[in-house]
Short mmCIF file of C-alpha atoms in Angstrom, two decimals:
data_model
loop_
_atom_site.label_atom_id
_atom_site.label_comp_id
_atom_site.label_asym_id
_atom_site.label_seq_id
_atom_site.Cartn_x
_atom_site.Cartn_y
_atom_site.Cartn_z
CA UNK A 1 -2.02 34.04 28.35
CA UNK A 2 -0.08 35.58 25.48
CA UNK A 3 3.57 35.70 25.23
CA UNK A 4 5.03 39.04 24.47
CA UNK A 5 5.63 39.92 20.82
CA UNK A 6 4.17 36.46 20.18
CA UNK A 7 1.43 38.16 18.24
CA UNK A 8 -1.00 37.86 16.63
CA UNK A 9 -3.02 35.10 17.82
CA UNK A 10 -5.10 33.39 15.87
CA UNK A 11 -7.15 29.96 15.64
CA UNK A 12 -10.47 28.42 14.14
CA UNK A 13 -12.34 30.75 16.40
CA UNK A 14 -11.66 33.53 14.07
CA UNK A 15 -13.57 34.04 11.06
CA UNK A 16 -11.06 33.50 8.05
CA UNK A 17 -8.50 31.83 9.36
CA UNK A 18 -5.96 30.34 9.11
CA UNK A 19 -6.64 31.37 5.31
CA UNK A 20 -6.69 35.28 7.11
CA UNK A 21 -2.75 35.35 8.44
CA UNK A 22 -2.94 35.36 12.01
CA UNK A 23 -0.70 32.93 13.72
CA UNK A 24 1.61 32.88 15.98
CA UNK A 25 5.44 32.52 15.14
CA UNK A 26 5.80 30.03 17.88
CA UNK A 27 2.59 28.31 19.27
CA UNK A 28 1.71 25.93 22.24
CA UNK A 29 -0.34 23.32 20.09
CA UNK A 30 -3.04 21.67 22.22
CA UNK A 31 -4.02 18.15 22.03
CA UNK A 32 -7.73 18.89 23.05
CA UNK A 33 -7.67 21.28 20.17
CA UNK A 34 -9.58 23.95 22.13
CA UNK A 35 -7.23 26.70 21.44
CA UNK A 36 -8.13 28.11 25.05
CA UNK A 37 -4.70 29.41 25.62
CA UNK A 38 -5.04 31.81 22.83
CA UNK A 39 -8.59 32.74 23.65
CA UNK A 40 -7.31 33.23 27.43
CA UNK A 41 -9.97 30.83 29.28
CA UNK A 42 -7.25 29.30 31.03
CA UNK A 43 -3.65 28.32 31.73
CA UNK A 44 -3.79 25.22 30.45
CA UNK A 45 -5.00 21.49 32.01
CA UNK A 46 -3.47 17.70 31.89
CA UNK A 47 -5.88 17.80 28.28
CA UNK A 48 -3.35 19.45 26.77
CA UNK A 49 -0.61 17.22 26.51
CA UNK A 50 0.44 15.14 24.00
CA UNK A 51 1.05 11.75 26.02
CA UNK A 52 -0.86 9.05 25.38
CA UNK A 53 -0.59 6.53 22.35
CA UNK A 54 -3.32 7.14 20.32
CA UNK A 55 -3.16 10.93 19.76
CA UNK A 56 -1.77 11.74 16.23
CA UNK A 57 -0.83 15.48 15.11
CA UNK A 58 -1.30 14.76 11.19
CA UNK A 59 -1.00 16.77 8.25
CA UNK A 60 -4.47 19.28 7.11
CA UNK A 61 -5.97 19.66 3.79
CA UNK A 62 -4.47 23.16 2.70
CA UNK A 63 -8.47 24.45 3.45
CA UNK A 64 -8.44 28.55 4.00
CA UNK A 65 -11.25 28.61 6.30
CA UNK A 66 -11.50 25.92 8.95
CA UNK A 67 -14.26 23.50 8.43
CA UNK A 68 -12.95 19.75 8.00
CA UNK A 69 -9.58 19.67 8.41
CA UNK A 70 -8.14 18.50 12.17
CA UNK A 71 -7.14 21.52 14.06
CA UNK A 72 -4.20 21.69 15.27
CA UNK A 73 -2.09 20.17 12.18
CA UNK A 74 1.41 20.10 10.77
CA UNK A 75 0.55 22.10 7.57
CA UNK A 76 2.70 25.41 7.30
CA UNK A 77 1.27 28.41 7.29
CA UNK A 78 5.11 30.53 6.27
CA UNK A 79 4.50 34.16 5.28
CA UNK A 80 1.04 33.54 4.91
CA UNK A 81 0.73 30.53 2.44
CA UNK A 82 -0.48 27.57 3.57
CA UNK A 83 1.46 24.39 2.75
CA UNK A 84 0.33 20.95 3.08
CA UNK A 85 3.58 19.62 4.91
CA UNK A 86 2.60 15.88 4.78
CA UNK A 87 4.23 15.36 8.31
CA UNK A 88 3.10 13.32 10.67
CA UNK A 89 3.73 13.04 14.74
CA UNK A 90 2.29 9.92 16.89
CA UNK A 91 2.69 7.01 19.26
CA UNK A 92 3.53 9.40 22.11
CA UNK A 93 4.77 7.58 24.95
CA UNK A 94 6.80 7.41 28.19
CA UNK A 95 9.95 5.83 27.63
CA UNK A 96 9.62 3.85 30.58
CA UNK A 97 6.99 3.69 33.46
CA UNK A 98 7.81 6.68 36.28
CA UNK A 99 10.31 8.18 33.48
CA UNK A 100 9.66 11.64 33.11
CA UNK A 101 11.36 11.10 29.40
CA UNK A 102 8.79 10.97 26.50
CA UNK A 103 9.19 9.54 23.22
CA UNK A 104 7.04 9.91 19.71
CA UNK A 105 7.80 8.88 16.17
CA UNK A 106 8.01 11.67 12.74
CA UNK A 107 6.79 10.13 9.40
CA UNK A 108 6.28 12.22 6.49
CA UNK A 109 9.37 14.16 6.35
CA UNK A 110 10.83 13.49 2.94
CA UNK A 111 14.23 13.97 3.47
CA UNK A 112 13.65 17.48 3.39
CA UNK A 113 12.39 21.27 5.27
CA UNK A 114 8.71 21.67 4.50
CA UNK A 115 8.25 23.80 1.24
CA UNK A 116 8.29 27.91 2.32
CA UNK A 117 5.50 28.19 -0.48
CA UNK A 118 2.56 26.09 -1.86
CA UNK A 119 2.82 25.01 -5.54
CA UNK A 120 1.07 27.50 -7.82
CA UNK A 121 -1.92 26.05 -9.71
CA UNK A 122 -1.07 27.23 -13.40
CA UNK A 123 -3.32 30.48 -14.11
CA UNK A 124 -3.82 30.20 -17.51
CA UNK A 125 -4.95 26.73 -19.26
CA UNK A 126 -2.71 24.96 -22.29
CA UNK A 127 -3.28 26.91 -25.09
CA UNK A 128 -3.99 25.03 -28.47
CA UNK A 129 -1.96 25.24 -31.37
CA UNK A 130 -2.69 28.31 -33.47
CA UNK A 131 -1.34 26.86 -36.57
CA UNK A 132 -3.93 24.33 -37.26
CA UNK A 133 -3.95 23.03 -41.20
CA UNK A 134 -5.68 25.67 -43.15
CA UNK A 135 -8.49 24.42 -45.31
CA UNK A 136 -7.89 25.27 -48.40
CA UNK A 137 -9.72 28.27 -49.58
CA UNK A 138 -10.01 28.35 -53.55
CA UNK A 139 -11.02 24.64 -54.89
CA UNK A 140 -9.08 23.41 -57.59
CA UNK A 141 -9.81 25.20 -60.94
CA UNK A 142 -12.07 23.35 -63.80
CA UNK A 143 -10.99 24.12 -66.91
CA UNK A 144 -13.16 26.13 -68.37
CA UNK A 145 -12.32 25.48 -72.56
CA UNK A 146 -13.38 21.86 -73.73
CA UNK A 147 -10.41 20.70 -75.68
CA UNK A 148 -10.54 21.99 -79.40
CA UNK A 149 -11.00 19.74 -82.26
CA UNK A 150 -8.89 19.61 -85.01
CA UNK A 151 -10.00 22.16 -87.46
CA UNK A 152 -8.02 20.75 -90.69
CA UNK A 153 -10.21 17.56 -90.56
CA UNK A 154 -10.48 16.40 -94.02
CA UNK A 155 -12.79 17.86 -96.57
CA UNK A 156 -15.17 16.34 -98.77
CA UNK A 157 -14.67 17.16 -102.51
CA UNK A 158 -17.48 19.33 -102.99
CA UNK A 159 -17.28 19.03 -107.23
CA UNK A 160 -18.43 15.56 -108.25
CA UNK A 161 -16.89 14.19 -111.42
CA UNK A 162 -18.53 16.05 -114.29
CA UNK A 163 -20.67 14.59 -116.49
CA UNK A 164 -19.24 15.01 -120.46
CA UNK A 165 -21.33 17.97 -121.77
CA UNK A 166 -20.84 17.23 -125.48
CA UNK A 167 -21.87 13.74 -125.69
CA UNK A 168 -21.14 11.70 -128.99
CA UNK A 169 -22.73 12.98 -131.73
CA UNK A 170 -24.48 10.16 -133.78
CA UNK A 171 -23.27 9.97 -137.48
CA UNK A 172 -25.85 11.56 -139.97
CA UNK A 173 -27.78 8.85 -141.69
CA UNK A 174 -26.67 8.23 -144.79
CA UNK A 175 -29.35 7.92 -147.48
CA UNK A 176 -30.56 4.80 -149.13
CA UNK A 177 -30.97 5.16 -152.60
CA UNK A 178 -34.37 5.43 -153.06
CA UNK A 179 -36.19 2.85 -155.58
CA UNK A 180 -38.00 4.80 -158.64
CA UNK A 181 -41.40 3.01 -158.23
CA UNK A 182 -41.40 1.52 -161.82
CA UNK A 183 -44.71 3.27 -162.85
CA UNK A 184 -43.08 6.37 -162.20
CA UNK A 185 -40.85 5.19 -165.65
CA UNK A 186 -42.20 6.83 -168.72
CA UNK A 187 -43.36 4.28 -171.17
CA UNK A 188 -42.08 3.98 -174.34
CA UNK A 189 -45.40 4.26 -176.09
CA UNK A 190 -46.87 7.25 -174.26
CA UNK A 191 -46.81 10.72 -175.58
CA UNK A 192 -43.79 12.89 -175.39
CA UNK A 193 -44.42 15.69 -172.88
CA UNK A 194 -43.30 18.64 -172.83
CA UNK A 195 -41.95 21.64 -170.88
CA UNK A 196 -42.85 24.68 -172.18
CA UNK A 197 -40.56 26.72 -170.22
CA UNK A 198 -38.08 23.94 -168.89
CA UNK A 199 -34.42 24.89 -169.42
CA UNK A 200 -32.65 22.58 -172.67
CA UNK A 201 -31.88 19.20 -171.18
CA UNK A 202 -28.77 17.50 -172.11
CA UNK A 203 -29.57 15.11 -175.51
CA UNK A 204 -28.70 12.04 -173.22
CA UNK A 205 -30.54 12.02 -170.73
CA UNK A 206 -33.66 14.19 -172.21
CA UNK A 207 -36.59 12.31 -171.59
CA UNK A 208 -38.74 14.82 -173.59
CA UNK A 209 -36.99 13.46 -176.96
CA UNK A 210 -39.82 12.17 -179.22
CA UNK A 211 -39.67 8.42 -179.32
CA UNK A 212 -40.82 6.65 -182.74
CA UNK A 213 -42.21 3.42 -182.47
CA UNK A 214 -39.64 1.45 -184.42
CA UNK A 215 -36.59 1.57 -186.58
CA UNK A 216 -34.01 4.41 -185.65
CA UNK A 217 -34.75 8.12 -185.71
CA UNK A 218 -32.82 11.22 -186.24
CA UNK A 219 -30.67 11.79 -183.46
CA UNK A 220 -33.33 10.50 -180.86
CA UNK A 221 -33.32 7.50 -178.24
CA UNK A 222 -35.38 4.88 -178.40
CA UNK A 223 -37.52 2.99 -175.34
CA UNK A 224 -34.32 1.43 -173.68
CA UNK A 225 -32.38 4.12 -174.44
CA UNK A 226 -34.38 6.07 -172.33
CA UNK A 227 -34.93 4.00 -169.61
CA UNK A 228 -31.48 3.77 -169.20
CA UNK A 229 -30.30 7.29 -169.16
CA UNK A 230 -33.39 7.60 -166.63
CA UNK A 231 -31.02 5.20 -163.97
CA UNK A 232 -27.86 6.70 -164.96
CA UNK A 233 -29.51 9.97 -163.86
CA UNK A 234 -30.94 8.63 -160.80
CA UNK A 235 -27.53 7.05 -160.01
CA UNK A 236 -25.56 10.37 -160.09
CA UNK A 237 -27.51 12.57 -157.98
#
């Protein structure tokens, strides 16, 4: 049965649990692991008690609904949260035969009370850097200009040396003296001719003189005379 104000019972006979709140602040834990007390089948039987050598009350697996964890355990189950405590109790035993004194042995205490809450898995995963290298968005500018050549590069002379325009002028050819063909002389024997409207010719070199055929004459030249004013003539012009 129940004890008053020991409420409210609970055990893996109850959907939810022990994930659903319902235990007792101060339970009678079973070693059969029947839970009959709380489900009032019975007062209780030798089954019950924790006195034999190899029972063990060990620690659960934290589960919410009962399904593979021992029942009962030594996880805590403080304002509802249910703690993994570690603890364990064995190696129950009289302490001597006929003694009505009992002895067990605690591991798994730490050095410490249980924890009042379980650890709180984080809720929100590690969040990556949001600074990350930025890729840079405009490439490097080309120039867009080839370089310039020089624009004063030297210039050709565009006049060639000139030609002279006014090239030497040859000297005029100076005439030869021309040879009188010696049947162009008049012969001393041949007829004077005459002029009729020739101009007076000068009495030396006339050559329209009458010439007599021997001995002087008035005031005329004779055959040599003549031919001799005929050269000096011919040399003068």
């Amino acid at each position: 049965s129940s004890i008053r104000g020991n409420t409210p019972k609970g055990g893996p006979f109850l959907d939810g649990w022990p994930g659903n709140g319902r235990h007792y602040p101060v339970a009678l834990l079973q070693a059969d692991g029947l839970y009959e007390l709380e489900q009032n089948i019975n007062g209780g039987h030798s089954d019950d008690l924790w006195n034999s050598a190899d029972q063990k009350l060990g620690p659960g697996n934290g589960e919410k609904i009962a399904s593979s964890a021992p029942y009962p355990n030594t996880d805590s189950y403080n304002l509802g949260n249910i703690v993994v405590t570690g603890i364990t109790i064995e190696k129950f035993q009289y302490k001597a035969e006929g003694s009505s004194t009992m002895t067990f042995e605690i591991s798994g205490l730490g050095g410490g009370p249980a924890p009042t809450s379980p650890p709180v898995a984080p809720t929100t995963a590690p969040v990556a850097p949001t600074n990350a290298p930025v890729a840079p968005t405009k490439p490097p500018v080309v120039p867009t200009k080839p370089p310039v050549a020089p624009t004063n590069a030297p210039v050709a002379p565009i006049s060639a040396p000139l030609a002279p325009t006014n090239p030497p002028v040859a000297p005029p050819p100076t005439e030869a003296p021309v040879p009188v063909p010696e049947d162009d002389v008049p012969d001393a024997t041949s007829s004077p001719t005459t002029t009729p409207d020739a101009a007076p010719q000068d009495p030396i070199a006339s050559t329209d003189a009458p010439v007599g055929t021997g001995g002087e004459t008035d005031g005329s030249i004779g055959g040599e005379g003549c031919q001799e004013a005929l050269e000096a003539a011919l040399d003068g012009s």
